[in-house]
Amino acid sequence: MGKARKKNRTHKKVEEGDNPNAVKTPKTFVMRSGEVGHSVMGLVNDIRRLMEPNTATKLRERKNNRLRDFVAVAGPLGVTHFVILSRTEHGTNMRISRVPRGPTLSFQVKTYSLAKDIIAMQKSPKSPGLEFQVAPLLVLNNFGDSNEMKLMSTVFQNMFPPINIQTMQLADARRVVLLNYNNETKHIDFRHYNVAVKPVGISKSIKRVITTGVPDLQGFEDISEYVLRGAFASESDVEDGPDSTVTLGQDFVGRNNRRQDQRAIKLVELGPRMELRLVKIQAGMCDGEVLYHDIVKRTPEELKVQKADRQKKMQEKAARRKTQEQNVVKKKAEQAAEKEAHRIATGGAPRKPEEDDEDVEADTKGKRKRAAHDEDDEEEEEEDVPEYNDSDDYSDMGDMAPEFSDDDDNEGDFSGDDDDQMEGFSDDDE
Amino acid sequence: MSTGFALDGLEERIKAHGSSFDSLLKTIPAQYYITKELSEEEQVLDRTEVLSSNATPRLLSIPSSFSLQNSKYQHNKKRNAPKQDIKERTKKAKKAKLDPENNKSVMDIQSAMAAGSKDSEDEGEDDEEDDEEDAQMQDSDDDIVEDDSEAPVIAKSSSHNFEGLLAQVQTAAQTPAQAPKSITELRAKLEERLAKLRGRRGATAEANASAKPTSRQAILEARLKRKKDKKASQKLAKEKRANGGSEGLIVKESSDSTAGGRPSASSINDKGEVRFSKFEFDGLQKKKRGPTDAQGQLKMVEAHNEKLAALQVADPEKASALKEKDTWRKALQLAQGEKVKDDVKLLKKTIKREETFKKKSAKEWGERKSTVSKGKDQKQKRREENLKSRIDAAKNKGKKEKTGDKAKGGKGGASKGNNKKGGKPKARAGFEGNAGKKSSKPSKK
């Protein structure tokens, strides 16, 4: 007889880094809604690349995918934000929303430039290295203090992973996203740069020798000639005034960038360039109460009327769904009865009543289970998978029912209706 | 047999001899040759040696130079010189080494000695007693006293320079007159030095004090100052905003302004100039305010709704403003990722669910408990029964033997009774044949 079994794993191991209150890195889905065309698809891809590594770079959108499907998948994957681009005859629109039931910001993309065009403008473009393996930093300028500004800046700040001052390495600061708010035009400039450092205070020739290594000695007989030539200061050298010179606090990327060196920061533009304009803020995800609208201002009475209309619509919808379900059940029962009758008529043995009971029980049990699970989902209000449920059934909520508003009958309209139906997801884009 | 000692060439001959001897002498380093002038000191030394308990007669026979050099190299012989003295002496010695005057040949020294020997002798004899200590101090040093008498500059005695030794002697001879003076001087210098150091220390202490206020008063003052500054800056910002709002037509150039000061650590900057990515800290996270369980939250939400309803009746404008603030706050919290639980219906559902779960688990626990206790009781009962039957059987057996009563007894008796009646006892494997009990012999019981 051996020793009694000894239990080893009696408690769940809590790893050092696992702090349940720790902020999780936010993840994003960038997608299009409807047919958008080549350029906007390029913009979508550029934004995906920008948000790396916390995004699905190779997200596949199929024709029949709806927003609901993405929401369903977002929960288990830990995706927190959606960025949705769409196109109308007025222009391109971008929607940024926090996934489970968070607020949605709707922007108009006034102008944009694709990444490939920006790189084509550079004199000597650099191939991307490891800079897309770290999330970019974010800088917001001149975002004021009003409610919508605060909300906008919060949403942007929470789209990117937070910086831990204690553990952050200088080498993790490779890219930066700049958002600048212009008070007069109310446009937000969006820029994406790569951070590079250059040695400061040495002549151009020596700088070249240090950084790139082998200079081009075509016209020179000796390296001394090359070093001592009086090369004109390039434009970028002129820009390196004392303002942009820093002392590196840690070793930085690149061969000769050691701690305590003096370097000039150089920003190389990488990604898409956009000019955005905030149009609408909604309290729900692509629906819900409109908290702020740039263009349309409704008076409280109008709002009330709208709200009432909306609620009525929802209730009707719920009622219809209920009756439909009842009809379905009734029809099923009829069909079953017919089948049974046919069977008996053709001489077969009648189906055992237990089987029927079992089936019925199984069905009801399943329904009950699912219903319970639905309750869980709604109560937890987490990013759980909302399976088959009556999420659109607001008939019993009365006053607490979410409010939808339809106010997109103006310029800059963007698929405000049918927001949960994203038509036209296609694999192949023309 | 004398060679012609003519008087006429006598001088030249003497000179020639003399010069030849001089040339020989020149080859000898002055340090080792000239010792006559140390005779005084040497005598002093010898005397001290004699007087001391360790004196040995042989010391007297030691040639002067030897003993002097010995004593020169006997460093810590009752040495009382302050460090300052020594330092300065070394410095002077170093300087003097490079002085050409110090490197004199034997001839020069002899001539010089011939000239000044008388004076030194006079002085030396007066101060012999005082010389003792100083001599000990002095000659055991390699350093030199700072005062410059008419004696030539004194060089380090470690150098091959007799001049140094000579000078040492002379200064030793002269030190008693200056000894007190030098000591006072030294003391004064020491004071100077200490004062300087203290002064510097004071300065650093001040600097430190300003950086970190240590006293309670200082801390309070610093806090007040900080508060004031903050208020002032907030006021300024407010005014700026107010002014900017009123002058709507004037184009603001704030779009190009960058943050002057450091950005604050929170993700929402008060000034609203430049904001950065969200910062996170390893340490304490934000503490959640308010109740976290569903019941408490439900209460909170309901109270809030009531307040709102009351306000709606009383002052509809305020109510609407409050509602708007609420929606914005909720949107902000959702944007930051916090979970907002303010739906009364869902909270009630949660509470109900928790309650049913609790009931169910309580019921299950009760069942488990009851099964356990029931099982225990049963086992106990059975055990007792078994015991009882065993006892009864024993009793009955005894009784039956005596009285032959068939009907008595419990289970065991019953079976025995059966036996008697003729029924076969239970057959047990390995126990065929009559058991011992069936023997006719009366049992002991």
Short mmCIF file of N, CA and C in Angstrom, two decimals, chain A residues 294-416:
data_model
loop_
_atom_site.label_atom_id
_atom_site.label_comp_id
_atom_site.label_asym_id
_atom_site.label_seq_id
_atom_site.Cartn_x
_atom_site.Cartn_y
_atom_site.Cartn_z
N ASP A 294 -22.07 68.55 -33.69
CA ASP A 294 -21.44 69.78 -34.12
C ASP A 294 -22.36 70.63 -34.98
N ILE A 295 -23.21 69.97 -35.72
CA ILE A 295 -23.94 70.70 -36.73
C ILE A 295 -25.39 70.91 -36.35
N VAL A 296 -25.96 69.83 -35.88
CA VAL A 296 -27.39 69.90 -35.62
C VAL A 296 -27.61 70.21 -34.15
N LYS A 297 -28.39 71.17 -33.90
CA LYS A 297 -28.75 71.45 -32.51
C LYS A 297 -30.25 71.30 -32.37
N ARG A 298 -30.63 70.40 -31.51
CA ARG A 298 -32.07 70.19 -31.35
C ARG A 298 -32.53 70.83 -30.05
N THR A 299 -33.68 71.37 -30.10
CA THR A 299 -34.24 71.93 -28.88
C THR A 299 -34.78 70.80 -28.00
N PRO A 300 -34.94 71.05 -26.75
CA PRO A 300 -35.38 69.97 -25.85
C PRO A 300 -36.72 69.36 -26.25
N GLU A 301 -37.60 70.18 -26.80
CA GLU A 301 -38.90 69.61 -27.18
C GLU A 301 -38.71 68.62 -28.31
N GLU A 302 -37.92 69.04 -29.26
CA GLU A 302 -37.66 68.13 -30.38
C GLU A 302 -37.05 66.84 -29.89
N LEU A 303 -36.13 66.98 -28.96
CA LEU A 303 -35.49 65.79 -28.43
C LEU A 303 -36.50 64.87 -27.79
N LYS A 304 -37.39 65.47 -27.04
CA LYS A 304 -38.40 64.65 -26.37
C LYS A 304 -39.25 63.92 -27.38
N VAL A 305 -39.67 64.63 -28.38
CA VAL A 305 -40.50 64.00 -29.41
C VAL A 305 -39.74 62.85 -30.05
N GLN A 306 -38.48 63.14 -30.35
CA GLN A 306 -37.66 62.08 -30.95
C GLN A 306 -37.58 60.86 -30.05
N LYS A 307 -37.33 61.14 -28.81
CA LYS A 307 -37.19 60.04 -27.86
C LYS A 307 -38.46 59.21 -27.82
N ALA A 308 -39.60 59.88 -27.77
CA ALA A 308 -40.87 59.15 -27.71
C ALA A 308 -41.05 58.31 -28.95
N ASP A 309 -40.74 58.92 -30.08
CA ASP A 309 -40.88 58.16 -31.32
C ASP A 309 -40.01 56.92 -31.30
N ARG A 310 -38.83 57.12 -30.88
CA ARG A 310 -37.90 56.01 -30.89
C ARG A 310 -38.37 54.88 -30.00
N GLN A 311 -38.83 55.27 -28.85
CA GLN A 311 -39.29 54.24 -27.91
C GLN A 311 -40.46 53.48 -28.49
N LYS A 312 -41.34 54.22 -29.09
CA LYS A 312 -42.50 53.55 -29.67
C LYS A 312 -42.05 52.54 -30.70
N LYS A 313 -41.14 52.97 -31.52
CA LYS A 313 -40.63 52.07 -32.55
C LYS A 313 -40.09 50.79 -31.94
N MET A 314 -39.30 50.98 -30.89
CA MET A 314 -38.69 49.81 -30.28
C MET A 314 -39.73 48.87 -29.70
N GLN A 315 -40.72 49.47 -29.08
CA GLN A 315 -41.74 48.62 -28.47
C GLN A 315 -42.47 47.84 -29.53
N GLU A 316 -42.78 48.52 -30.62
CA GLU A 316 -43.46 47.80 -31.69
C GLU A 316 -42.60 46.66 -32.19
N LYS A 317 -41.33 46.97 -32.34
CA LYS A 317 -40.43 45.93 -32.83
C LYS A 317 -40.43 44.74 -31.88
N ALA A 318 -40.37 45.03 -30.60
CA ALA A 318 -40.36 43.95 -29.62
C ALA A 318 -41.63 43.13 -29.69
N ALA A 319 -42.71 43.84 -29.81
CA ALA A 319 -43.99 43.13 -29.87
C ALA A 319 -44.03 42.23 -31.09
N ARG A 320 -43.58 42.75 -32.18
CA ARG A 320 -43.58 41.95 -33.39
C ARG A 320 -42.74 40.70 -33.22
N ARG A 321 -41.61 40.88 -32.60
CA ARG A 321 -40.72 39.74 -32.44
C ARG A 321 -41.38 38.67 -31.57
N LYS A 322 -42.06 39.15 -30.57
CA LYS A 322 -42.70 38.19 -29.67
C LYS A 322 -43.73 37.36 -30.42
N THR A 323 -44.57 38.09 -31.12
CA THR A 323 -45.60 37.35 -31.87
C THR A 323 -44.96 36.40 -32.86
N GLN A 324 -43.91 36.83 -33.47
CA GLN A 324 -43.25 35.96 -34.43
C GLN A 324 -42.76 34.69 -33.76
N GLU A 325 -42.19 34.85 -32.63
CA GLU A 325 -41.71 33.65 -31.91
C GLU A 325 -42.86 32.72 -31.58
N GLN A 326 -43.93 33.33 -31.12
CA GLN A 326 -45.07 32.48 -30.79
C GLN A 326 -45.56 31.74 -32.03
N ASN A 327 -45.61 32.48 -33.10
CA ASN A 327 -46.02 31.82 -34.33
C ASN A 327 -45.11 30.66 -34.67
N VAL A 328 -43.86 30.90 -34.52
CA VAL A 328 -42.90 29.85 -34.85
C VAL A 328 -43.15 28.62 -34.01
N VAL A 329 -43.35 28.84 -32.75
CA VAL A 329 -43.57 27.68 -31.86
C VAL A 329 -44.84 26.94 -32.25
N LYS A 330 -45.87 27.75 -32.53
CA LYS A 330 -47.13 27.13 -32.91
C LYS A 330 -46.96 26.30 -34.16
N LYS A 331 -46.24 26.88 -35.10
CA LYS A 331 -46.09 26.19 -36.37
C LYS A 331 -45.34 24.89 -36.17
N LYS A 332 -44.35 24.94 -35.35
CA LYS A 332 -43.56 23.73 -35.10
C LYS A 332 -44.44 22.63 -34.53
N ALA A 333 -45.25 23.06 -33.57
CA ALA A 333 -46.14 22.07 -32.95
C ALA A 333 -47.07 21.46 -33.99
N GLU A 334 -47.62 22.32 -34.85
CA GLU A 334 -48.51 21.81 -35.90
C GLU A 334 -47.79 20.81 -36.78
N GLN A 335 -46.59 21.17 -37.14
CA GLN A 335 -45.85 20.29 -38.03
C GLN A 335 -45.60 18.94 -37.36
N ALA A 336 -45.24 19.03 -36.10
CA ALA A 336 -44.99 17.77 -35.39
C ALA A 336 -46.25 16.92 -35.35
N ALA A 337 -47.36 17.57 -35.11
CA ALA A 337 -48.63 16.82 -35.05
C ALA A 337 -48.94 16.18 -36.40
N GLU A 338 -48.70 16.95 -37.44
CA GLU A 338 -48.96 16.40 -38.78
C GLU A 338 -48.10 15.18 -39.01
N LYS A 339 -46.87 15.30 -38.66
CA LYS A 339 -45.94 14.19 -38.88
C LYS A 339 -46.43 12.95 -38.16
N GLU A 340 -46.82 13.20 -36.94
CA GLU A 340 -47.28 12.06 -36.14
C GLU A 340 -48.48 11.39 -36.79
N ALA A 341 -49.40 12.25 -37.23
CA ALA A 341 -50.61 11.71 -37.87
C ALA A 341 -50.24 10.91 -39.10
N HIS A 342 -49.33 11.48 -39.88
CA HIS A 342 -48.91 10.78 -41.10
C HIS A 342 -48.29 9.45 -40.77
N ARG A 343 -47.54 9.42 -39.79
CA ARG A 343 -46.86 8.19 -39.39
C ARG A 343 -47.86 7.10 -39.03
N ILE A 344 -48.79 7.51 -38.18
CA ILE A 344 -49.79 6.54 -37.77
C ILE A 344 -50.61 6.09 -38.96
N ALA A 345 -50.90 7.06 -39.80
CA ALA A 345 -51.73 6.73 -40.98
C ALA A 345 -51.02 5.70 -41.84
N THR A 346 -49.70 5.84 -41.96
CA THR A 346 -48.97 4.90 -42.82
C THR A 346 -48.59 3.64 -42.09
N GLY A 347 -49.05 3.48 -40.90
CA GLY A 347 -48.89 2.18 -40.26
C GLY A 347 -47.70 2.08 -39.33
N GLY A 348 -47.03 3.11 -39.13
CA GLY A 348 -45.89 3.00 -38.23
C GLY A 348 -46.31 3.11 -36.79
N ALA A 349 -45.37 2.79 -35.96
CA ALA A 349 -45.69 2.86 -34.54
C ALA A 349 -45.66 4.31 -34.08
N PRO A 350 -46.56 4.61 -33.19
CA PRO A 350 -46.54 6.00 -32.73
C PRO A 350 -45.28 6.27 -31.91
N ARG A 351 -44.87 7.39 -32.02
CA ARG A 351 -43.64 7.77 -31.28
C ARG A 351 -43.90 7.68 -29.79
N LYS A 352 -42.92 7.16 -29.09
CA LYS A 352 -43.10 7.00 -27.64
C LYS A 352 -43.27 8.37 -27.01
N PRO A 353 -44.18 8.42 -26.07
CA PRO A 353 -44.43 9.74 -25.47
C PRO A 353 -43.21 10.26 -24.69
N GLU A 354 -42.37 9.28 -24.15
CA GLU A 354 -41.23 9.80 -23.36
C GLU A 354 -40.27 10.57 -24.24
N GLU A 355 -40.12 9.99 -25.41
CA GLU A 355 -39.17 10.68 -26.30
C GLU A 355 -39.61 12.11 -26.51
N ASP A 356 -40.91 12.20 -26.76
CA ASP A 356 -41.42 13.56 -26.95
C ASP A 356 -41.12 14.41 -25.75
N ASP A 357 -41.42 13.79 -24.59
CA ASP A 357 -41.18 14.59 -23.37
C ASP A 357 -39.73 14.97 -23.26
N GLU A 358 -38.90 14.00 -23.57
CA GLU A 358 -37.46 14.31 -23.43
C GLU A 358 -37.10 15.47 -24.34
N ASP A 359 -37.59 15.31 -25.58
CA ASP A 359 -37.24 16.39 -26.51
C ASP A 359 -37.71 17.73 -25.98
N VAL A 360 -38.97 17.67 -25.55
CA VAL A 360 -39.52 18.94 -25.07
C VAL A 360 -38.70 19.45 -23.90
N GLU A 361 -38.39 18.52 -23.01
CA GLU A 361 -37.64 18.97 -21.84
C GLU A 361 -36.29 19.53 -22.24
N ALA A 362 -35.67 18.78 -23.14
CA ALA A 362 -34.34 19.25 -23.56
C ALA A 362 -34.45 20.65 -24.13
N ASP A 363 -35.47 20.81 -24.95
CA ASP A 363 -35.62 22.14 -25.55
C ASP A 363 -35.78 23.20 -24.49
N THR A 364 -36.72 22.91 -23.59
CA THR A 364 -36.98 23.95 -22.60
C THR A 364 -35.77 24.18 -21.72
N LYS A 365 -35.13 23.07 -21.41
CA LYS A 365 -33.93 23.24 -20.57
C LYS A 365 -32.92 24.13 -21.27
N GLY A 366 -32.75 23.80 -22.55
CA GLY A 366 -31.79 24.60 -23.28
C GLY A 366 -32.18 26.06 -23.28
N LYS A 367 -33.48 26.25 -23.49
CA LYS A 367 -33.94 27.64 -23.52
C LYS A 367 -33.70 28.31 -22.21
N ARG A 368 -33.99 27.58 -21.14
CA ARG A 368 -33.81 28.15 -19.83
C ARG A 368 -32.34 28.48 -19.60
N LYS A 369 -31.51 27.54 -20.01
CA LYS A 369 -30.08 27.78 -19.81
C LYS A 369 -29.65 29.02 -20.53
N ARG A 370 -30.08 29.10 -21.75
CA ARG A 370 -29.65 30.24 -22.54
C ARG A 370 -30.19 31.53 -21.95
N ALA A 371 -31.42 31.41 -21.47
CA ALA A 371 -31.99 32.62 -20.87
C ALA A 371 -31.18 33.05 -19.67
N ALA A 372 -30.84 32.04 -18.86
CA ALA A 372 -30.03 32.39 -17.67
C ALA A 372 -28.72 33.03 -18.10
N HIS A 373 -28.15 32.45 -19.11
CA HIS A 373 -26.87 33.00 -19.58
C HIS A 373 -27.05 34.42 -20.07
N ASP A 374 -28.17 34.64 -20.73
CA ASP A 374 -28.41 36.01 -21.18
C ASP A 374 -28.46 36.96 -20.00
N GLU A 375 -29.15 36.50 -18.97
CA GLU A 375 -29.22 37.36 -17.79
C GLU A 375 -27.82 37.70 -17.31
N ASP A 376 -27.03 36.63 -17.26
CA ASP A 376 -25.65 36.87 -16.80
C ASP A 376 -25.02 37.96 -17.62
N ASP A 377 -25.14 37.78 -18.94
CA ASP A 377 -24.47 38.76 -19.80
C ASP A 377 -24.93 40.16 -19.49
N GLU A 378 -26.23 40.29 -19.44
CA GLU A 378 -26.72 41.66 -19.32
C GLU A 378 -26.37 42.23 -17.97
N GLU A 379 -26.37 41.36 -16.97
CA GLU A 379 -26.12 41.93 -15.64
C GLU A 379 -24.65 42.26 -15.47
N GLU A 380 -23.80 41.34 -15.90
CA GLU A 380 -22.38 41.60 -15.72
C GLU A 380 -22.00 42.84 -16.51
N GLU A 381 -22.67 43.00 -17.61
CA GLU A 381 -22.34 44.12 -18.51
C GLU A 381 -20.88 44.04 -18.90
N GLU A 382 -20.43 42.84 -19.08
CA GLU A 382 -19.05 42.66 -19.50
C GLU A 382 -19.01 42.45 -20.97
N GLU A 383 -17.81 42.24 -21.45
CA GLU A 383 -17.70 41.99 -22.87
C GLU A 383 -17.89 40.51 -23.14
N ASP A 384 -18.93 39.95 -22.61
CA ASP A 384 -19.19 38.54 -22.87
C ASP A 384 -19.86 38.38 -24.20
N VAL A 385 -19.84 37.18 -24.65
CA VAL A 385 -20.48 36.92 -25.93
C VAL A 385 -21.98 36.95 -25.74
N PRO A 386 -22.65 37.88 -26.29
CA PRO A 386 -24.11 37.87 -26.20
C PRO A 386 -24.66 36.95 -27.25
N GLU A 387 -24.93 35.72 -26.83
CA GLU A 387 -25.42 34.76 -27.81
C GLU A 387 -26.84 35.09 -28.17
N TYR A 388 -27.44 34.13 -28.79
CA TYR A 388 -28.85 34.27 -29.11
C TYR A 388 -29.55 34.92 -27.95
N ASN A 389 -30.00 36.06 -28.10
CA ASN A 389 -30.66 36.73 -26.99
C ASN A 389 -31.65 37.73 -27.56
N ASP A 390 -32.37 38.30 -26.67
CA ASP A 390 -33.36 39.28 -27.09
C ASP A 390 -32.83 40.66 -26.82
N SER A 391 -31.67 40.91 -27.32
CA SER A 391 -31.08 42.19 -26.96
C SER A 391 -31.90 43.33 -27.52
N ASP A 392 -32.62 43.07 -28.58
CA ASP A 392 -33.41 44.17 -29.13
C ASP A 392 -34.78 44.27 -28.48
N ASP A 393 -35.02 43.40 -27.54
CA ASP A 393 -36.35 43.41 -26.94
C ASP A 393 -36.33 44.34 -25.76
N TYR A 394 -36.69 45.54 -25.98
CA TYR A 394 -36.69 46.53 -24.91
C TYR A 394 -38.08 46.80 -24.39
N SER A 395 -38.99 45.91 -24.76
CA SER A 395 -40.38 46.22 -24.45
C SER A 395 -40.61 46.27 -22.95
N ASP A 396 -39.87 45.49 -22.22
CA ASP A 396 -40.14 45.46 -20.79
C ASP A 396 -39.28 46.43 -20.02
N MET A 397 -38.50 47.19 -20.71
CA MET A 397 -37.63 48.10 -19.98
C MET A 397 -38.25 49.46 -19.81
N GLY A 398 -39.17 49.76 -20.66
CA GLY A 398 -39.89 51.02 -20.47
C GLY A 398 -38.97 52.22 -20.54
N ASP A 399 -38.88 52.86 -19.42
CA ASP A 399 -38.13 54.11 -19.40
C ASP A 399 -36.63 53.89 -19.57
N MET A 400 -36.20 52.74 -19.15
CA MET A 400 -34.76 52.51 -19.17
C MET A 400 -34.27 52.09 -20.54
N ALA A 401 -35.20 52.01 -21.48
CA ALA A 401 -34.78 51.55 -22.80
C ALA A 401 -33.80 52.54 -23.41
N PRO A 402 -32.81 52.04 -24.12
CA PRO A 402 -31.88 52.96 -24.74
C PRO A 402 -32.56 53.81 -25.76
N GLU A 403 -32.03 54.99 -25.93
CA GLU A 403 -32.67 55.94 -26.82
C GLU A 403 -31.87 56.06 -28.09
N PHE A 404 -32.55 55.88 -29.13
CA PHE A 404 -31.90 56.07 -30.42
C PHE A 404 -32.37 57.38 -31.01
N SER A 405 -31.50 58.02 -31.69
CA SER A 405 -31.91 59.27 -32.32
C SER A 405 -31.55 59.20 -33.78
N ASP A 406 -32.42 59.75 -34.55
CA ASP A 406 -32.08 59.82 -35.96
C ASP A 406 -31.97 61.27 -36.32
N ASP A 407 -30.78 61.70 -36.54
CA ASP A 407 -30.58 63.10 -36.83
C ASP A 407 -29.57 63.24 -37.92
N ASP A 408 -29.57 62.26 -38.79
CA ASP A 408 -28.54 62.27 -39.82
C ASP A 408 -29.10 62.77 -41.12
N ASP A 409 -30.03 63.64 -41.04
CA ASP A 409 -30.58 64.10 -42.30
C ASP A 409 -29.98 65.42 -42.68
N ASN A 410 -28.68 65.53 -42.45
CA ASN A 410 -28.01 66.78 -42.77
C ASN A 410 -26.74 66.49 -43.55
N GLU A 411 -26.03 67.54 -43.76
CA GLU A 411 -24.75 67.35 -44.42
C GLU A 411 -23.88 66.44 -43.59
N GLY A 412 -22.92 65.89 -44.22
CA GLY A 412 -22.02 65.03 -43.49
C GLY A 412 -22.75 63.87 -42.87
N ASP A 413 -23.66 63.34 -43.58
CA ASP A 413 -24.37 62.21 -42.99
C ASP A 413 -23.50 60.98 -43.16
N PHE A 414 -23.63 60.14 -42.22
CA PHE A 414 -22.88 58.92 -42.28
C PHE A 414 -23.81 57.89 -41.74
N SER A 415 -23.82 56.81 -42.39
CA SER A 415 -24.78 55.73 -42.12
C SER A 415 -25.24 55.72 -40.67
N GLY A 416 -26.06 56.65 -40.33
CA GLY A 416 -26.57 56.68 -38.96
C GLY A 416 -27.63 55.63 -38.76
#
